[in-house]
Amino acid sequence: MIGNLLNILVGLWLAYSAIFANPAGAMNNAALAAAAIIVVVSAVWARQTDRMAWPSATNIVLGVVLLVVAALRWAIGVAPLVSFWIILLASIAVAIAAMWSMLYRPEMAQARASS
């Protein structure tokens, strides 16, 4: 649960940073790489207590995508607009998947259906 909360906060921070960078999407590569590593590590941590595996697996893949974007921006210089959309969509997906995993409890849904 703490790993999911951390992923929600990092996802929201990444979206904020992508939107308010000047120009949009031109955030610091080191900060992007650090956030991507935090997403992967906290998704692995959250996977140990999650009821379903797909949200943390999704966040691991999205964290790797963000890490690849940071490496590509450092190596060949990806355009800020392309970076903006990749970072924004990946970070929103990270936050949504982590929030889903944190809030969804299937045993509560089954209890409501049976009563």
Backbone as CSV, one residue per row, in Angstrom:
resi,resn,N_x,N_y,N_z,CA_x,CA_y,CA_z,C_x,C_y,C_z
1,MET,0.821,-1.191,0.000,0.000,0.000,0.000,0.865,1.255,0.000
2,ILE,1.966,1.229,0.739,2.855,2.390,0.761,3.521,2.558,-0.598
3,GLY,3.876,1.441,-1.237,4.457,1.509,-2.574,3.493,2.116,-3.577
4,ASN,2.213,1.761,-3.467,1.209,2.348,-4.355,1.023,3.836,-4.080
5,LEU,1.017,4.217,-2.814,0.900,5.632,-2.475,2.082,6.416,-3.028
6,LEU,3.264,5.848,-2.922,4.456,6.491,-3.470,4.354,6.620,-4.991
7,ASN,3.842,5.591,-5.656,3.665,5.670,-7.107,2.626,6.710,-7.506
8,ILE,1.578,6.855,-6.725,0.585,7.895,-7.008,1.235,9.271,-6.934
9,LEU,1.987,9.505,-5.872,2.628,10.815,-5.699,3.677,11.086,-6.775
10,VAL,4.478,10.084,-7.112,5.496,10.268,-8.155,4.829,10.480,-9.512
11,GLY,3.757,9.742,-9.794,3.039,9.928,-11.053,2.457,11.323,-11.183
12,LEU,1.866,11.825,-10.106,1.319,13.186,-10.139,2.426,14.226,-10.266
13,TRP,3.561,14.003,-9.592,4.683,14.934,-9.700,5.246,14.944,-11.121
14,LEU,5.349,13.771,-11.743,5.842,13.709,-13.118,4.903,14.435,-14.078
15,ALA,3.603,14.254,-13.903,2.646,14.959,-14.758,2.766,16.466,-14.564
16,TYR,2.857,16.895,-13.322,3.038,18.320,-13.019,4.322,18.851,-13.649
17,SER,5.407,18.099,-13.513,6.694,18.545,-14.045,6.691,18.600,-15.562
18,ALA,6.018,17.655,-16.198,5.952,17.669,-17.659,5.141,18.854,-18.160
19,ILE,4.063,19.167,-17.471,3.189,20.256,-17.916,3.835,21.611,-17.696
20,PHE,4.451,21.812,-16.543,4.954,23.140,-16.205,6.425,23.358,-16.518
21,ALA,7.067,22.410,-17.202,8.438,22.647,-17.666,8.392,23.688,-18.788
22,ASN,9.499,24.358,-19.004,9.523,25.388,-20.042,10.609,25.064,-21.047
23,PRO,10.316,24.625,-22.255,9.012,24.291,-22.834,8.461,22.991,-22.243
24,ALA,7.187,22.778,-22.459,6.528,21.604,-21.880,7.241,20.326,-22.300
25,GLY,7.527,19.470,-21.336,8.200,18.207,-21.601,9.700,18.252,-21.457
26,ALA,10.275,19.430,-21.275,11.734,19.563,-21.190,12.187,19.563,-19.737
27,MET,11.840,18.527,-19.008,12.258,18.449,-17.612,13.659,17.853,-17.520
28,ASN,14.246,17.934,-16.365,15.603,17.467,-16.122,15.695,15.948,-16.319
29,ASN,16.696,15.496,-17.088,16.860,14.057,-17.345,17.166,13.274,-16.078
30,ALA,17.970,13.848,-15.193,18.310,13.150,-13.950,17.068,12.972,-13.078
31,ALA,16.229,13.995,-13.004,14.991,13.891,-12.223,14.044,12.868,-12.842
32,LEU,13.978,12.843,-14.164,13.125,11.871,-14.846,13.624,10.448,-14.606
33,ALA,14.927,10.240,-14.711,15.492,8.907,-14.478,15.295,8.472,-13.027
34,ALA,15.496,9.391,-12.084,15.299,9.064,-10.666,13.839,8.708,-10.394
35,ALA,12.913,9.470,-10.968,11.492,9.177,-10.781,11.129,7.831,-11.399
36,ALA,11.704,7.514,-12.550,11.434,6.226,-13.193,11.932,5.072,-12.333
37,ILE,13.101,5.232,-11.743,13.636,4.187,-10.862,12.766,4.039,-9.621
38,ILE,12.300,5.154,-9.073,11.405,5.102,-7.911,10.108,4.383,-8.265
39,VAL,9.573,4.639,-9.457,8.347,3.969,-9.893,8.563,2.458,-9.965
40,VAL,9.666,2.033,-10.561,9.931,0.596,-10.688,10.114,-0.048,-9.314
41,VAL,10.916,0.576,-8.460,11.192,0.000,-7.139,9.926,-0.052,-6.284
42,SER,9.141,1.014,-6.280,7.926,1.001,-5.463,6.861,0.079,-6.053
43,ALA,6.860,-0.128,-7.369,5.927,-1.095,-7.958,6.307,-2.520,-7.571
44,VAL,7.600,-2.803,-7.539,8.048,-4.127,-7.079,7.683,-4.313,-5.608
45,TRP,7.852,-3.271,-4.817,7.494,-3.319,-3.403,5.985,-3.519,-3.229
46,ALA,5.195,-2.783,-3.999,3.738,-2.892,-3.891,3.242,-4.252,-4.366
47,ARG,3.957,-4.862,-5.282,3.553,-6.157,-5.834,3.476,-7.237,-4.754
48,GLN,4.249,-7.090,-3.692,4.269,-8.087,-2.623,2.971,-8.107,-1.822
49,THR,2.259,-6.990,-1.786,1.032,-6.927,-0.989,-0.227,-6.730,-1.826
50,ASP,-0.081,-6.533,-3.133,-1.248,-6.310,-3.989,-2.077,-7.575,-4.128
51,ARG,-3.377,-7.404,-4.246,-4.266,-8.531,-4.465,-4.221,-8.988,-5.921
52,MET,-3.962,-8.054,-6.824,-3.854,-8.355,-8.250,-2.464,-7.938,-8.714
53,ALA,-1.940,-8.656,-9.693,-0.571,-8.386,-10.142,-0.500,-7.371,-11.276
54,TRP,-1.598,-7.158,-12.005,-1.490,-6.330,-13.201,-1.176,-4.861,-12.931
55,PRO,-1.669,-4.219,-11.864,-1.319,-2.806,-11.688,0.174,-2.591,-11.445
56,SER,0.771,-3.437,-10.633,2.200,-3.267,-10.377,3.020,-3.662,-11.597
57,ALA,2.577,-4.662,-12.344,3.277,-5.017,-13.584,3.191,-3.876,-14.591
58,THR,2.037,-3.239,-14.665,1.880,-2.077,-15.540,2.815,-0.959,-15.118
59,ASN,2.908,-0.710,-13.824,3.787,0.358,-13.348,5.261,0.029,-13.554
60,ILE,5.623,-1.230,-13.474,7.008,-1.611,-13.760,7.332,-1.316,-15.221
61,VAL,6.435,-1.700,-16.118,6.651,-1.441,-17.549,6.698,0.059,-17.823
62,LEU,5.797,0.824,-17.222,5.788,2.274,-17.435,7.025,2.936,-16.850
63,GLY,7.509,2.437,-15.728,8.755,2.956,-15.169,9.933,2.705,-16.090
64,VAL,9.972,1.523,-16.693,11.036,1.216,-17.656,10.914,2.114,-18.884
65,VAL,9.684,2.364,-19.340,9.482,3.279,-20.473,10.006,4.671,-20.136
66,LEU,9.711,5.157,-18.948,10.207,6.476,-18.543,11.728,6.494,-18.440
67,LEU,12.316,5.414,-17.986,13.776,5.323,-17.913,14.392,5.316,-19.310
68,VAL,13.758,4.627,-20.243,14.233,4.623,-21.633,14.115,6.019,-22.239
69,VAL,13.031,6.720,-21.951,12.874,8.094,-22.449,13.981,8.987,-21.901
70,ALA,14.291,8.849,-20.618,15.375,9.652,-20.035,16.706,9.333,-20.707
71,ALA,16.960,8.048,-20.971,18.218,7.661,-21.628,18.271,8.172,-23.065
72,LEU,17.159,8.079,-23.779,17.127,8.580,-25.155,17.279,10.091,-25.210
73,ARG,16.671,10.783,-24.268,16.826,12.240,-24.231,18.268,12.621,-23.967
74,TRP,18.968,11.845,-23.142,20.369,12.117,-22.853,21.248,11.765,-24.051
75,ALA,20.949,10.638,-24.719,21.806,10.145,-25.796,21.601,10.885,-27.114
76,ILE,20.342,11.032,-27.547,20.114,11.611,-28.875,19.264,12.873,-28.861
77,GLY,18.692,13.217,-27.742,17.913,14.451,-27.663,16.548,14.355,-28.320
78,VAL,15.590,13.795,-27.634,14.214,13.686,-28.125,13.553,15.059,-28.039
79,ALA,12.702,15.371,-29.001,12.008,16.660,-29.036,11.150,16.841,-27.783
80,PRO,11.079,18.074,-27.265,10.300,18.314,-26.042,8.820,17.937,-26.163
81,LEU,8.223,18.131,-27.336,6.808,17.795,-27.489,6.586,16.281,-27.398
82,VAL,7.479,15.517,-27.999,7.386,14.054,-27.908,7.590,13.615,-26.459
83,SER,8.592,14.189,-25.811,8.845,13.873,-24.400,7.642,14.233,-23.539
84,PHE,7.049,15.382,-23.817,5.893,15.828,-23.044,4.787,14.782,-23.055
85,TRP,4.399,14.318,-24.242,3.286,13.381,-24.329,3.616,12.032,-23.711
86,ILE,4.832,11.554,-23.921,5.208,10.261,-23.336,5.224,10.352,-21.814
87,ILE,5.870,11.394,-21.289,5.960,11.546,-19.833,4.579,11.766,-19.229
88,LEU,3.776,12.619,-19.849,2.447,12.919,-19.312,1.561,11.675,-19.283
89,LEU,1.463,10.979,-20.400,0.575,9.817,-20.451,1.068,8.676,-19.566
90,ALA,2.374,8.450,-19.546,2.913,7.383,-18.694,2.720,7.711,-17.221
91,SER,2.937,8.965,-16.841,2.804,9.324,-15.428,1.347,9.285,-14.966
92,ILE,0.424,9.685,-15.814,-0.991,9.585,-15.457,-1.392,8.116,-15.315
93,ALA,-0.900,7.275,-16.217,-1.206,5.843,-16.134,-0.608,5.216,-14.876
94,VAL,0.595,5.649,-14.487,1.213,5.155,-13.247,0.326,5.497,-12.055
95,ALA,-0.111,6.745,-11.974,-0.938,7.174,-10.845,-2.279,6.442,-10.818
96,ILE,-2.900,6.259,-11.978,-4.201,5.591,-12.030,-4.079,4.116,-11.652
97,ALA,-3.072,3.432,-12.191,-2.900,2.005,-11.869,-2.592,1.811,-10.386
98,ALA,-1.770,2.683,-9.824,-1.445,2.569,-8.401,-2.670,2.870,-7.537
99,MET,-3.460,3.855,-7.937,-4.657,4.182,-7.160,-5.680,3.050,-7.255
100,TRP,-5.808,2.470,-8.438,-6.714,1.336,-8.602,-6.306,0.195,-7.675
101,SER,-5.023,-0.104,-7.667,-4.530,-1.203,-6.847,-4.706,-0.920,-5.361
102,MET,-4.584,0.331,-4.981,-4.697,0.686,-3.575,-6.157,0.688,-3.106
103,LEU,-7.071,1.109,-3.958,-8.461,1.274,-3.538,-9.352,0.065,-3.806
104,TYR,-9.046,-0.725,-4.817,-9.919,-1.837,-5.192,-9.724,-3.018,-4.259
105,ARG,-10.798,-3.492,-3.700,-10.774,-4.661,-2.822,-11.851,-5.630,-3.291
106,PRO,-11.476,-6.727,-3.950,-12.479,-7.628,-4.525,-13.365,-8.311,-3.488
107,GLU,-12.859,-8.574,-2.280,-13.702,-9.246,-1.288,-14.847,-8.348,-0.840
108,MET,-14.670,-7.033,-0.864,-15.761,-6.122,-0.505,-16.819,-6.117,-1.599
109,ALA,-16.410,-6.205,-2.853,-17.362,-6.244,-3.957,-18.172,-7.536,-3.917
110,GLN,-17.545,-8.644,-3.566,-18.253,-9.920,-3.457,-19.223,-9.908,-2.282
111,ALA,-18.849,-9.271,-1.182,-19.728,-9.208,-0.016,-20.975,-8.388,-0.329
112,ARG,-20.823,-7.307,-1.078,-21.986,-6.492,-1.451,-22.896,-7.245,-2.405
113,ALA,-22.312,-8.006,-3.319,-23.108,-8.744,-4.295,-23.911,-9.861,-3.628
114,SER,-23.361,-10.469,-2.590,-24.053,-11.579,-1.936,-25.127,-11.108,-0.957
115,SER,-25.072,-9.854,-0.516,-26.080,-9.404,0.445,-27.227,-8.684,-0.193
